Short mmCIF file of C-alpha atoms in Angstrom, two decimals:
data_model
loop_
_atom_site.label_atom_id
_atom_site.label_comp_id
_atom_site.label_asym_id
_atom_site.label_seq_id
_atom_site.Cartn_x
_atom_site.Cartn_y
_atom_site.Cartn_z
CA MET A 1 25.64 -48.95 21.33
CA SER A 2 28.05 -46.96 18.19
CA ILE A 3 26.46 -43.75 21.53
CA ILE A 4 28.44 -45.41 24.04
CA LEU A 5 31.20 -46.74 22.02
CA ARG A 6 31.26 -42.95 20.51
CA PRO A 7 33.02 -41.15 24.15
CA VAL A 8 34.86 -43.99 24.51
CA PHE A 9 36.61 -43.67 21.14
CA LEU A 10 36.89 -40.44 20.90
CA LEU A 11 38.73 -40.39 25.19
CA PHE A 12 41.10 -43.15 24.31
CA SER A 13 41.77 -41.10 20.90
CA ILE A 14 42.88 -37.92 23.36
CA LEU A 15 44.58 -40.35 24.97
CA CYS A 16 46.94 -41.34 22.96
CA LEU A 17 47.45 -38.34 21.48
CA VAL A 18 48.40 -36.75 24.84
CA ALA A 19 50.58 -39.71 25.24
CA MET A 20 52.75 -40.17 21.72
CA PRO A 21 54.53 -36.82 22.66
CA HIS A 22 55.70 -38.43 25.95
CA MET A 23 56.69 -41.17 24.18
CA ALA A 24 58.48 -39.73 21.45
CA GLN A 25 60.61 -37.29 24.12
CA ALA A 26 61.75 -40.90 25.77
CA GLN A 27 63.08 -42.20 22.75
CA LEU A 28 65.19 -39.55 22.18
CA LEU A 29 66.33 -38.99 25.29
CA PRO A 30 70.00 -39.95 26.03
CA ALA A 31 70.32 -44.00 27.19
CA THR A 32 73.18 -42.33 29.80
CA GLY A 33 71.98 -39.88 32.91
CA GLY A 34 68.96 -41.63 33.22
CA ASP A 35 69.27 -44.42 35.67
CA GLU A 36 69.23 -42.49 38.83
CA GLU A 37 66.24 -40.23 37.82
CA ALA A 38 64.41 -43.35 36.88
CA ALA A 39 65.72 -44.39 40.96
CA GLU A 40 64.17 -41.08 42.15
CA GLN A 41 60.97 -41.41 40.86
CA ALA A 42 60.56 -45.91 40.98
CA PRO A 43 57.95 -47.01 43.25
CA ASP A 44 59.00 -48.58 46.75
CA PRO A 45 58.88 -51.89 46.55
CA TYR A 46 57.23 -52.63 49.92
CA GLY A 47 54.44 -50.14 49.24
CA ARG A 48 55.33 -47.95 52.09
CA GLU A 49 55.32 -44.25 50.41
CA THR A 50 52.11 -43.24 53.00
CA PRO A 51 49.74 -44.62 56.19
CA ARG A 52 48.22 -46.16 54.88
CA ASP A 53 49.55 -48.28 52.04
CA ALA A 54 52.65 -49.51 54.68
CA VAL A 55 49.67 -50.07 57.37
CA THR A 56 47.92 -51.96 54.10
CA GLU A 57 50.91 -54.31 53.09
CA LEU A 58 51.44 -54.76 56.82
CA ILE A 59 48.86 -56.30 57.57
CA ARG A 60 48.59 -58.20 54.20
CA ALA A 61 52.19 -59.45 54.92
CA LEU A 62 51.01 -60.95 58.42
CA ALA A 63 47.97 -62.24 57.33
CA GLY A 64 50.28 -64.99 55.10
CA GLN A 65 52.39 -64.93 58.15
CA ASP A 66 55.09 -64.03 55.78
CA TYR A 67 57.63 -62.35 58.88
CA ALA A 68 60.73 -61.99 56.36
CA GLN A 69 57.85 -59.61 54.52
CA ALA A 70 56.90 -57.54 57.79
CA SER A 71 60.21 -56.89 59.37
CA HIS A 72 60.53 -54.69 55.97
CA TYR A 73 57.96 -52.25 57.89
CA PHE A 74 59.91 -52.12 60.64
CA ASP A 75 62.70 -49.25 61.08
CA PHE A 76 65.63 -51.04 63.42
CA GLU A 77 68.15 -49.25 61.47
CA ASN A 78 67.20 -46.84 64.13
CA ALA A 79 66.15 -48.50 67.06
CA ASP A 80 68.13 -49.80 70.35
CA THR A 81 67.53 -53.03 69.46
CA THR A 82 70.64 -55.27 68.19
CA ALA A 83 68.07 -57.38 66.18
CA GLY A 84 69.32 -59.55 63.54
CA GLU A 85 67.39 -61.11 60.33
CA SER A 86 65.75 -64.38 62.29
CA ASP A 87 65.44 -61.85 65.38
CA ALA A 88 63.30 -58.87 63.09
CA GLN A 89 60.91 -61.92 62.37
CA VAL A 90 60.69 -62.51 65.86
CA LEU A 91 59.53 -58.61 66.55
CA ALA A 92 56.48 -59.03 63.63
CA ALA A 93 55.88 -62.18 65.05
CA THR A 94 55.30 -60.36 68.31
CA LEU A 95 53.45 -57.54 66.76
CA GLN A 96 50.84 -59.65 65.62
CA ALA A 97 50.34 -61.29 68.70
CA SER A 98 50.19 -58.01 70.83
CA LEU A 99 47.05 -56.29 67.75
CA ASP A 100 45.76 -59.89 68.35
CA ALA A 101 45.55 -59.64 72.33
CA GLY A 102 43.32 -56.85 72.31
CA GLY A 103 45.81 -54.15 70.40
CA LYS A 104 44.65 -51.69 67.68
CA LEU A 105 45.38 -50.14 64.56
CA ARG A 106 42.80 -47.48 62.65
CA SER A 107 40.56 -48.61 60.00
CA PHE A 108 41.27 -47.46 56.41
CA SER A 109 39.21 -44.57 55.70
CA GLU A 110 41.21 -43.42 59.28
CA LEU A 111 45.04 -43.79 57.80
CA SER A 112 46.32 -40.79 55.62
CA SER A 113 47.07 -41.34 51.75
CA ASP A 114 49.42 -38.95 52.35
CA ALA A 115 53.07 -38.85 51.46
CA ALA A 116 53.28 -36.20 54.57
CA GLY A 117 50.88 -37.28 56.82
CA ARG A 118 48.79 -35.85 59.44
CA VAL A 119 49.96 -32.58 60.02
CA ASP A 120 47.16 -32.06 62.67
CA ASP A 121 47.84 -34.97 65.47
CA GLY A 122 50.31 -33.24 67.67
CA LEU A 123 52.96 -35.24 66.03
CA PRO A 124 55.65 -34.44 65.28
CA PRO A 125 55.87 -34.01 60.78
CA ASP A 126 57.93 -36.93 60.45
CA ARG A 127 55.48 -39.58 63.23
CA GLU A 128 52.05 -40.62 62.51
CA ARG A 129 50.33 -42.97 65.32
CA ILE A 130 47.81 -45.53 63.56
CA GLY A 131 47.53 -47.78 67.05
CA THR A 132 48.30 -48.77 70.15
CA LEU A 133 49.67 -52.27 71.09
CA GLY A 134 47.63 -55.23 73.84
CA ASP A 135 49.90 -54.27 76.77
CA ALA A 136 48.62 -52.93 80.07
CA ASP A 137 50.34 -49.39 79.23
CA SER A 138 48.18 -49.45 76.05
CA THR A 139 51.67 -48.31 74.14
CA PRO A 140 51.53 -46.42 70.81
CA ILE A 141 52.28 -47.97 67.82
CA ILE A 142 53.87 -44.87 65.99
CA LEU A 143 54.82 -44.72 61.89
CA MET A 144 58.13 -42.97 61.51
CA ARG A 145 58.76 -41.70 57.71
CA SER A 146 62.90 -41.72 56.83
CA GLU A 147 65.06 -43.04 54.76
CA SER A 148 65.55 -46.43 53.22
CA ALA A 149 68.40 -48.25 51.74
CA ASP A 150 67.32 -47.70 48.63
CA GLY A 151 67.22 -43.58 49.12
CA ALA A 152 64.02 -43.51 49.19
CA MET A 153 61.60 -41.95 52.20
CA VAL A 154 59.01 -44.18 53.85
CA TRP A 155 57.06 -45.49 56.43
CA ARG A 156 58.01 -47.59 59.28
CA ILE A 157 57.33 -48.31 63.06
CA ALA A 158 59.31 -45.58 64.76
CA PRO A 159 62.17 -47.27 66.86
CA GLU A 160 60.19 -46.48 70.13
CA THR A 161 57.17 -49.09 69.18
CA VAL A 162 60.14 -51.43 68.21
CA ASP A 163 62.60 -50.97 71.18
CA ALA A 164 58.79 -51.85 73.52
CA LEU A 165 57.85 -55.15 70.56
CA GLU A 166 61.31 -56.68 71.85
CA GLY A 167 59.82 -56.21 75.35
CA GLN A 168 56.97 -57.64 74.29
CA SER A 169 58.80 -60.15 72.59
CA ARG A 170 60.46 -61.06 75.85
CA ASP A 171 57.49 -61.52 77.53
CA LEU A 172 55.98 -63.71 74.98
CA GLN A 173 59.03 -66.04 74.94
CA LEU A 174 58.66 -66.11 71.36
CA THR A 175 61.46 -67.25 69.27
CA ASP A 176 62.38 -68.20 65.48
CA SER A 177 61.19 -71.21 65.91
CA ASN A 178 58.04 -71.32 67.37
CA ILE A 179 56.71 -68.14 65.47
CA ASP A 180 54.99 -70.17 62.82
CA GLU A 181 52.85 -71.93 65.70
CA ILE A 182 51.36 -68.05 67.08
CA GLU A 183 47.72 -69.03 64.02
CA GLY A 184 46.48 -72.44 65.70
CA GLY A 185 43.75 -74.31 64.07
CA TRP A 186 42.55 -73.81 60.43
CA ALA A 187 42.78 -70.07 59.05
CA ILE A 188 41.42 -68.38 55.73
CA ALA A 189 42.84 -65.43 54.91
CA GLY A 190 45.68 -65.34 57.60
CA ALA A 191 43.09 -65.77 61.01
CA PRO A 192 40.90 -68.72 62.06
CA ILE A 193 37.86 -69.18 61.12
CA GLY A 194 36.18 -69.09 64.14
CA ASP A 195 37.27 -65.13 64.35
CA TRP A 196 35.95 -64.75 61.14
CA LEU A 197 32.53 -66.61 62.31
CA MET A 198 32.43 -64.25 64.93
CA VAL A 199 33.00 -61.56 62.87
CA ILE A 200 30.13 -62.08 60.67
CA GLY A 201 27.52 -63.34 63.63
CA VAL A 202 28.17 -60.82 65.98
CA PHE A 203 27.75 -57.63 62.34
CA LEU A 204 24.51 -59.93 61.32
CA GLY A 205 23.21 -60.29 65.10
CA LEU A 206 23.30 -56.48 65.98
CA PHE A 207 21.68 -55.26 62.09
CA ILE A 208 18.95 -57.75 63.31
CA ALA A 209 18.28 -57.08 66.35
CA PHE A 210 18.04 -53.45 65.12
CA ARG A 211 15.53 -54.52 62.35
CA LEU A 212 12.75 -55.79 64.93
CA VAL A 213 13.58 -53.05 66.66
CA ALA A 214 12.71 -50.39 63.50
CA ALA A 215 10.32 -53.03 62.66
CA ALA A 216 8.63 -52.99 66.33
CA ILE A 217 8.19 -49.07 66.40
CA LEU A 218 6.91 -49.12 63.13
CA TRP A 219 4.10 -51.58 64.53
CA LEU A 220 3.44 -49.68 67.03
CA LEU A 221 3.23 -46.25 65.09
CA ARG A 222 1.06 -47.82 63.17
CA ALA A 223 -1.29 -49.25 65.69
CA ALA A 224 -1.89 -45.79 67.17
CA LEU A 225 -2.22 -43.55 64.45
CA SER A 226 -5.77 -43.86 62.63
CA ASP A 227 -3.74 -42.64 58.81
CA PRO A 228 -0.32 -44.20 59.46
CA PRO A 229 0.35 -43.52 55.75
CA THR A 230 -0.55 -39.38 55.51
CA ASN A 231 0.66 -38.35 59.26
CA GLY A 232 4.31 -36.91 57.82
CA LEU A 233 6.11 -37.94 61.26
CA TYR A 234 5.23 -42.41 60.21
CA ARG A 235 6.07 -41.30 56.96
CA PHE A 236 9.71 -40.18 57.53
CA LEU A 237 10.40 -43.51 59.96
CA ASP A 238 8.65 -45.89 57.19
CA ALA A 239 11.89 -43.97 55.44
CA ALA A 240 14.76 -44.49 58.29
CA LEU A 241 14.39 -46.83 59.88
CA PRO A 242 15.41 -49.81 58.17
CA PRO A 243 18.83 -47.79 56.91
CA PHE A 244 19.47 -46.75 60.25
CA ALA A 245 19.43 -49.93 61.56
CA LEU A 246 21.60 -50.81 59.41
CA LEU A 247 24.11 -48.04 60.36
CA LEU A 248 23.47 -48.76 63.63
CA ALA A 249 24.26 -51.71 63.34
CA VAL A 250 28.47 -50.77 61.63
CA ILE A 251 28.73 -48.32 64.73
CA VAL A 252 28.23 -50.82 67.26
CA PHE A 253 30.28 -52.92 65.18
CA GLN A 254 33.56 -50.58 64.85
CA LEU A 255 33.22 -50.21 69.06
CA TRP A 256 32.75 -53.61 69.49
CA GLY A 257 35.89 -55.21 67.04
CA GLY A 258 38.37 -52.12 67.80
CA GLY A 259 39.16 -53.62 70.79
CA ALA A 260 38.20 -57.46 70.45
CA SER A 261 40.61 -59.95 71.72
CA ILE A 262 40.29 -61.39 68.04
CA SER A 263 42.73 -62.05 65.28
CA ILE A 264 43.59 -59.12 63.77
CA ILE A 265 43.38 -59.40 59.96
CA ALA A 266 39.42 -60.50 60.60
CA ARG A 267 39.26 -57.64 62.88
CA GLN A 268 41.04 -54.86 60.79
CA THR A 269 39.77 -56.58 57.35
CA ALA A 270 36.32 -56.21 58.61
CA LEU A 271 36.77 -52.66 59.82
CA ARG A 272 37.93 -51.76 56.98
CA TYR A 273 35.05 -52.72 54.59
CA ILE A 274 32.52 -52.77 56.74
CA GLY A 275 33.10 -48.87 55.27
CA ILE A 276 30.65 -50.05 52.78
CA ALA A 277 27.94 -51.11 54.65
CA ALA A 278 27.93 -47.48 56.19
CA TRP A 279 28.25 -46.06 53.31
CA VAL A 280 25.30 -47.89 51.43
CA ALA A 281 23.55 -48.12 55.08
CA LEU A 282 23.53 -43.40 54.27
CA ALA A 283 23.10 -44.23 50.57
CA TRP A 284 19.69 -46.49 51.23
CA PHE A 285 18.34 -44.25 53.81
CA ALA A 286 19.22 -40.34 52.01
CA LEU A 287 17.41 -42.36 48.66
CA ARG A 288 14.71 -43.48 50.66
CA LEU A 289 14.46 -39.86 52.20
CA ILE A 290 14.37 -38.35 49.13
CA ASP A 291 11.70 -40.57 47.74
CA THR A 292 9.37 -40.10 51.16
CA VAL A 293 9.51 -35.46 49.81
CA ALA A 294 9.53 -36.02 46.82
CA ARG A 295 5.73 -38.16 46.79
CA THR A 296 4.66 -35.51 49.98
CA LEU A 297 5.99 -32.57 47.58
CA THR A 298 4.27 -34.15 44.47
CA HIS A 299 1.40 -34.95 45.80
CA ARG A 300 0.50 -31.21 47.90
CA MET A 301 1.05 -29.62 44.34
CA GLU A 302 -1.05 -32.18 42.90
CA LYS A 303 -3.61 -31.03 45.35
CA ALA A 304 -2.47 -26.50 44.39
CA GLU A 305 -2.24 -27.44 41.22
CA ARG A 306 0.63 -26.25 40.69
CA ARG A 307 1.73 -29.24 37.49
CA GLN A 308 4.59 -27.62 36.82
CA ALA A 309 6.04 -27.95 40.42
CA VAL A 310 5.78 -31.41 40.16
CA SER A 311 7.96 -31.44 36.86
CA VAL A 312 10.35 -29.80 39.00
CA VAL A 313 10.33 -31.49 42.05
CA THR A 314 10.46 -35.22 39.80
CA LEU A 315 13.33 -33.63 37.76
CA ALA A 316 15.80 -32.58 40.58
CA ARG A 317 14.49 -36.47 42.93
CA ARG A 318 16.31 -37.42 39.94
CA ALA A 319 19.31 -35.39 39.35
CA ALA A 320 19.61 -35.62 43.66
CA LYS A 321 19.85 -39.53 42.83
CA ILE A 322 23.11 -39.38 40.33
CA ILE A 323 24.74 -37.36 43.02
CA LEU A 324 24.27 -39.79 45.62
CA LEU A 325 25.32 -42.65 43.93
CA GLY A 326 27.94 -40.66 42.39
CA ILE A 327 29.38 -39.75 46.03
CA ALA A 328 29.02 -43.51 47.77
CA THR A 329 30.65 -44.34 44.44
CA VAL A 330 33.61 -42.75 44.79
CA ALA A 331 33.49 -43.51 48.72
CA ILE A 332 32.98 -47.39 48.05
CA LEU A 333 36.13 -47.21 46.00
CA ASP A 334 38.21 -45.03 47.82
CA THR A 335 37.56 -47.50 50.64
CA LEU A 336 38.54 -50.77 48.59
CA GLY A 337 41.86 -49.20 48.27
CA ILE A 338 41.25 -47.43 44.25
CA ASP A 339 42.92 -44.45 43.95
CA VAL A 340 39.76 -42.28 42.61
CA THR A 341 41.97 -39.09 42.38
CA THR A 342 43.15 -40.11 39.55
CA GLY A 343 39.72 -40.90 37.84
CA ILE A 344 38.07 -37.59 39.00
CA ALA A 345 41.55 -35.40 36.95
CA ALA A 346 40.61 -37.59 34.55
CA LEU A 347 37.02 -36.34 34.63
CA GLY A 348 38.00 -32.85 32.83
CA ILE A 349 39.32 -35.12 29.40
CA GLY A 350 36.24 -37.64 30.12
CA GLY A 351 34.15 -34.07 29.54
CA LEU A 352 35.99 -32.94 26.21
CA ALA A 353 34.79 -36.91 25.26
CA LEU A 354 31.60 -35.55 26.47
CA ALA A 355 30.77 -32.62 25.12
CA LEU A 356 32.26 -34.01 21.15
CA GLY A 357 30.82 -37.15 21.61
CA ALA A 358 27.10 -36.61 23.86
CA GLN A 359 26.39 -32.73 22.49
CA LYS A 360 22.53 -34.33 21.21
CA THR A 361 22.30 -35.74 25.77
CA ILE A 362 24.03 -32.82 26.99
CA GLU A 363 21.78 -30.64 24.25
CA ASN A 364 18.20 -32.90 26.01
CA LEU A 365 19.31 -32.27 29.37
CA VAL A 366 19.78 -27.93 28.73
CA GLY A 367 16.79 -28.66 27.61
CA SER A 368 15.12 -30.04 30.41
CA VAL A 369 16.29 -26.71 31.95
CA MET A 370 15.18 -24.02 30.21
CA VAL A 371 11.49 -26.16 29.98
CA ILE A 372 11.45 -26.04 33.70
CA ALA A 373 12.78 -22.65 34.61
CA ASP A 374 10.98 -20.91 31.54
CA ARG A 375 8.06 -23.49 31.99
CA PRO A 376 5.96 -22.79 28.82
CA VAL A 377 3.83 -25.69 29.64
CA GLN A 378 3.19 -28.64 32.63
CA VAL A 379 2.37 -31.65 33.04
CA GLY A 380 -1.48 -31.89 31.97
CA ASP A 381 -1.25 -29.02 30.31
CA PHE A 382 -3.50 -29.36 26.53
CA CYS A 383 -0.62 -27.64 23.98
CA ARG A 384 0.58 -27.35 20.68
CA VAL A 385 4.41 -27.51 20.08
CA GLY A 386 5.46 -27.52 16.19
CA ASP A 387 3.02 -29.80 14.81
CA VAL A 388 1.81 -32.10 17.40
CA THR A 389 -1.29 -30.85 19.52
CA GLY A 390 -2.20 -32.85 22.96
CA THR A 391 -1.47 -32.90 26.48
CA VAL A 392 1.24 -33.10 28.47
CA GLU A 393 1.95 -36.40 30.44
CA ASP A 394 5.71 -35.99 31.15
CA ILE A 395 8.47 -33.42 31.42
CA GLY A 396 11.67 -35.58 31.75
CA MET A 397 15.22 -35.47 31.78
CA ARG A 398 15.78 -35.62 28.59
CA SER A 399 12.25 -35.95 26.44
CA THR A 400 9.12 -34.51 27.08
CA ARG A 401 6.14 -37.00 26.52
CA ILE A 402 2.70 -35.46 24.34
CA ARG A 403 -0.67 -37.86 24.41
CA THR A 404 -2.13 -36.43 21.25
CA LEU A 405 -5.81 -36.81 20.79
CA ASP A 406 -5.81 -40.46 18.41
CA ARG A 407 -4.51 -41.23 21.52
CA THR A 408 -1.24 -41.93 20.25
CA LEU A 409 1.83 -40.84 22.68
CA VAL A 410 4.49 -38.48 21.14
CA THR A 411 7.84 -37.59 22.26
CA ILE A 412 10.25 -34.62 21.55
CA PRO A 413 13.50 -34.30 23.10
CA ASN A 414 13.65 -31.73 24.87
CA GLY A 415 16.81 -29.75 23.32
CA ASP A 416 14.17 -29.84 19.91
CA PHE A 417 11.33 -28.90 22.13
CA SER A 418 12.61 -25.64 23.86
CA SER A 419 13.68 -24.89 20.50
CA LEU A 420 10.16 -25.58 18.52
CA GLN A 421 7.36 -22.39 18.85
CA ILE A 422 5.12 -23.75 21.52
CA GLU A 423 1.14 -22.52 22.22
CA ASN A 424 -0.64 -24.23 25.50
CA TYR A 425 -4.19 -23.81 25.00
CA ALA A 426 -4.45 -24.43 29.04
CA ALA A 427 -3.73 -20.96 29.95
CA ARG A 428 -5.95 -19.40 28.76
CA ASP A 429 -7.99 -17.25 31.08
CA GLN A 430 -10.39 -16.26 28.01
CA PHE A 431 -12.45 -17.99 25.27
CA LEU A 432 -12.38 -15.27 21.89
CA PHE A 433 -16.54 -15.03 20.42
CA HIS A 434 -15.96 -14.14 17.01
CA PRO A 435 -18.65 -15.21 14.79
CA THR A 436 -19.96 -12.78 12.49
CA ILE A 437 -24.66 -13.15 12.25
CA GLY A 438 -25.69 -12.92 8.42
CA LEU A 439 -29.42 -10.34 8.95
CA GLU A 440 -31.63 -10.59 5.51
CA TYR A 441 -31.76 -7.65 2.96
CA ALA A 442 -34.99 -7.48 3.71
CA LEU A 443 -35.04 -5.73 6.68
CA THR A 444 -36.30 -2.17 7.12
CA PRO A 445 -33.15 0.12 8.60
CA GLU A 446 -35.08 0.03 11.61
CA GLN A 447 -35.29 -3.77 12.33
CA LEU A 448 -31.23 -4.09 11.38
CA ARG A 449 -31.28 -1.33 13.93
CA ASP A 450 -33.24 -3.43 16.59
CA GLY A 451 -30.90 -6.47 15.53
CA ILE A 452 -27.67 -4.93 16.57
CA ARG A 453 -28.96 -4.10 20.07
CA ILE A 454 -31.26 -6.97 20.35
CA ILE A 455 -27.16 -8.69 20.28
CA GLU A 456 -25.59 -6.03 22.64
CA SER A 457 -28.41 -7.21 25.14
CA VAL A 458 -28.03 -10.71 25.07
CA LEU A 459 -23.33 -9.84 25.90
CA GLN A 460 -24.97 -7.51 28.32
CA GLU A 461 -27.05 -9.57 30.13
CA ASN A 462 -24.68 -12.69 30.42
CA GLU A 463 -23.01 -13.19 33.02
CA HIS A 464 -19.87 -14.31 31.32
CA VAL A 465 -19.15 -12.10 29.08
CA ALA A 466 -16.25 -9.80 29.67
CA ILE A 467 -16.83 -6.29 29.88
CA ASP A 468 -15.27 -5.05 26.09
CA TRP A 469 -17.32 -6.72 23.78
CA ARG A 470 -19.25 -5.10 21.06
CA ALA A 471 -21.40 -5.67 17.47
CA ARG A 472 -20.85 -4.04 14.74
CA LEU A 473 -22.11 -4.07 11.30
CA LYS A 474 -19.39 -4.75 9.17
CA ASN A 475 -20.61 -5.02 5.76
CA PHE A 476 -23.07 -5.41 3.19
CA GLY A 477 -22.65 -9.03 2.31
CA ALA A 478 -23.02 -11.06 -0.60
CA SER A 479 -26.47 -13.16 0.48
CA SER A 480 -26.43 -10.71 4.80
CA LEU A 481 -26.07 -8.17 6.02
CA ASP A 482 -23.29 -9.06 8.08
CA ILE A 483 -23.09 -8.66 12.47
CA GLU A 484 -19.55 -9.35 13.79
CA VAL A 485 -19.73 -10.06 17.03
CA PHE A 486 -16.30 -8.90 19.11
CA ALA A 487 -16.08 -10.51 22.63
CA TYR A 488 -14.75 -12.68 25.41
CA ILE A 489 -16.24 -15.23 27.56
CA ALA A 490 -14.19 -15.12 30.85
CA VAL A 491 -13.67 -19.04 31.96
CA SER A 492 -10.82 -20.72 31.77
CA ASP A 493 -12.09 -24.66 31.46
CA TYR A 494 -12.49 -25.50 27.30
CA ALA A 495 -15.54 -27.30 27.88
CA GLU A 496 -17.25 -24.55 30.25
CA SER A 497 -16.44 -22.16 27.07
CA LEU A 498 -18.33 -24.10 24.50
CA ALA A 499 -21.03 -24.37 26.73
CA ILE A 500 -21.66 -20.75 26.93
CA ARG A 501 -20.32 -19.71 23.41
CA GLN A 502 -23.72 -22.51 22.72
CA ALA A 503 -25.75 -20.81 24.92
CA LEU A 504 -25.43 -17.27 23.70
CA LEU A 505 -25.57 -18.11 20.13
CA LEU A 506 -28.84 -19.57 20.92
CA ASP A 507 -30.00 -17.06 22.95
CA ILE A 508 -29.27 -14.31 20.02
CA TYR A 509 -31.95 -16.83 17.70
CA ASP A 510 -33.60 -17.15 20.22
CA ARG A 511 -34.24 -13.21 20.02
CA LEU A 512 -34.37 -12.19 16.80
CA HIS A 513 -36.98 -14.68 16.44
CA ALA A 514 -38.96 -13.56 18.10
CA ALA A 515 -38.45 -10.22 17.10
CA ASP A 516 -39.76 -11.27 13.31
CA ILE A 517 -35.85 -10.71 12.25
CA GLY A 518 -34.67 -13.71 10.04
CA VAL A 519 -30.93 -14.36 9.89
CA ALA A 520 -30.32 -14.77 6.09
CA PHE A 521 -28.47 -17.67 4.31
CA PRO A 522 -26.58 -17.91 0.73
CA THR A 523 -29.29 -16.40 -1.67
CA GLN A 524 -29.29 -15.36 -5.52
CA THR A 525 -31.93 -14.13 -7.71
CA LEU A 526 -32.46 -14.34 -11.38
CA TYR A 527 -33.42 -11.91 -13.01
CA LEU A 528 -34.91 -12.50 -16.43
CA ARG A 529 -34.88 -10.33 -19.23
CA ARG A 530 -36.25 -9.30 -23.09
CA ASP A 531 -33.97 -8.54 -25.31
CA ALA A 532 -35.43 -5.19 -27.29
CA ASP A 533 -34.38 -6.02 -30.61
CA ALA A 534 -35.10 -9.78 -31.12
CA SER A 535 -38.43 -8.43 -30.00
CA GLU A 536 -39.15 -6.01 -32.74
CA GLY A 537 -37.28 -8.19 -34.82
CA ASP A 538 -40.13 -10.94 -34.28
CA GLY A 539 -42.70 -8.74 -34.55
CA ASP A 540 -41.81 -7.06 -38.31
CA ALA A 541 -41.16 -10.76 -39.47
CA ALA A 542 -44.73 -11.67 -38.00
CA GLU A 543 -46.14 -8.19 -39.94
CA GLY A 544 -45.00 -9.77 -43.38
#
């Protein structure tokens, strides 16, 4: 828990330090003259700073049938109408009725979140098209950026759209006395229950239908292929079709919901949050595709005995998943209306806190990159790292696990692992054959030369001994004539090298024994002699 709280505490401390000078400055500012600046920077009370905010708040007001609130999103000041306050509410109700009858609004993600709006839509800079009315001419719904009564620049429904709504209100015969009857029957969140059920039913029906089609395609492939799990096309479709069915359901639902004759509240809410399902489908598809590709590459690398590549694939798969989940999370938060720009900008401070509070974690991550890039060991290699000897079982993003000869599992953080001395036994291409063979001192010089030639012939005749071998008389030892053998066994497998080493030693011993050349063992010769002075003294005493 302390590891988690430390970065949070550091981040909180940094934010406090950053905020303190501004707080102190605010306390020192004079009270006079600051009201105008505060008024200029104050947010619009109706949330009309951007086209996205204006449409979102307008829909919220219409959902609550608060037409008095909704009337603040119409620019009556520049329109030709002479509508009063009650007439303005009628126009707001007319807009809702027109949208319910087949009008369209752009989805939440399509609306601009910039105070200046879109500049590439072919409209004047102060105009923004957000949809169409549900009339025969599909009159566009235009927002206009203008100055409100409070002096702030806000987005409101443009005068030309207001004039078109006034004509529709006469056709619909809406008045301030009957606008409360627009939504009849039981309603939830401003939309009839039947509309909500239709939205949910259509989406679920589309997803189930596409999911059954995907299952049928996979079933036909399993029936047609002899070994489906090993077929590349089947593995791809098995990973792609389930999330693709969800994505198709989202696309068809958006095409249907754009002009469906149901409540604009239910329709616009569904179109907004259906974007979450789209991101879930894309993330689901990408995650399954990453797993499928990683399994395929891992299988191929293992068959080719490229164990280090397996570690790289594993690390790349984990990193790709983390990045993908981060992107999906940011997209979903944006769909929910949470401002992610501020959070992304705060990553600079978060990076400082991370550097201060998670140095070891970063060190281990960098160590992982170094271990994989430098490739001192691979999964399956027998090695010695520091004072730990064993077989590498896994090279992860944080640590490396080694199975020791005692069958225990040692976990070494990659930051430490990359800084230790690593001896990789599995990387040997040859094994040193370096025994010292002691021959008896009782041999004649010719027998000693024969013994050396016998050892040389054994080395020369063995096909597994590299050509740079030698056998030389090295020392007159304490109890033997020492013949030093220096050669390499040209195999890479340790068990095989032990068998060849044994064969060489037995062959040398057999040939030496056949030539009646004995192999020495530690011996000592004890010489006894009588002291001359003592012997003479004993003789004189005897004569006396």
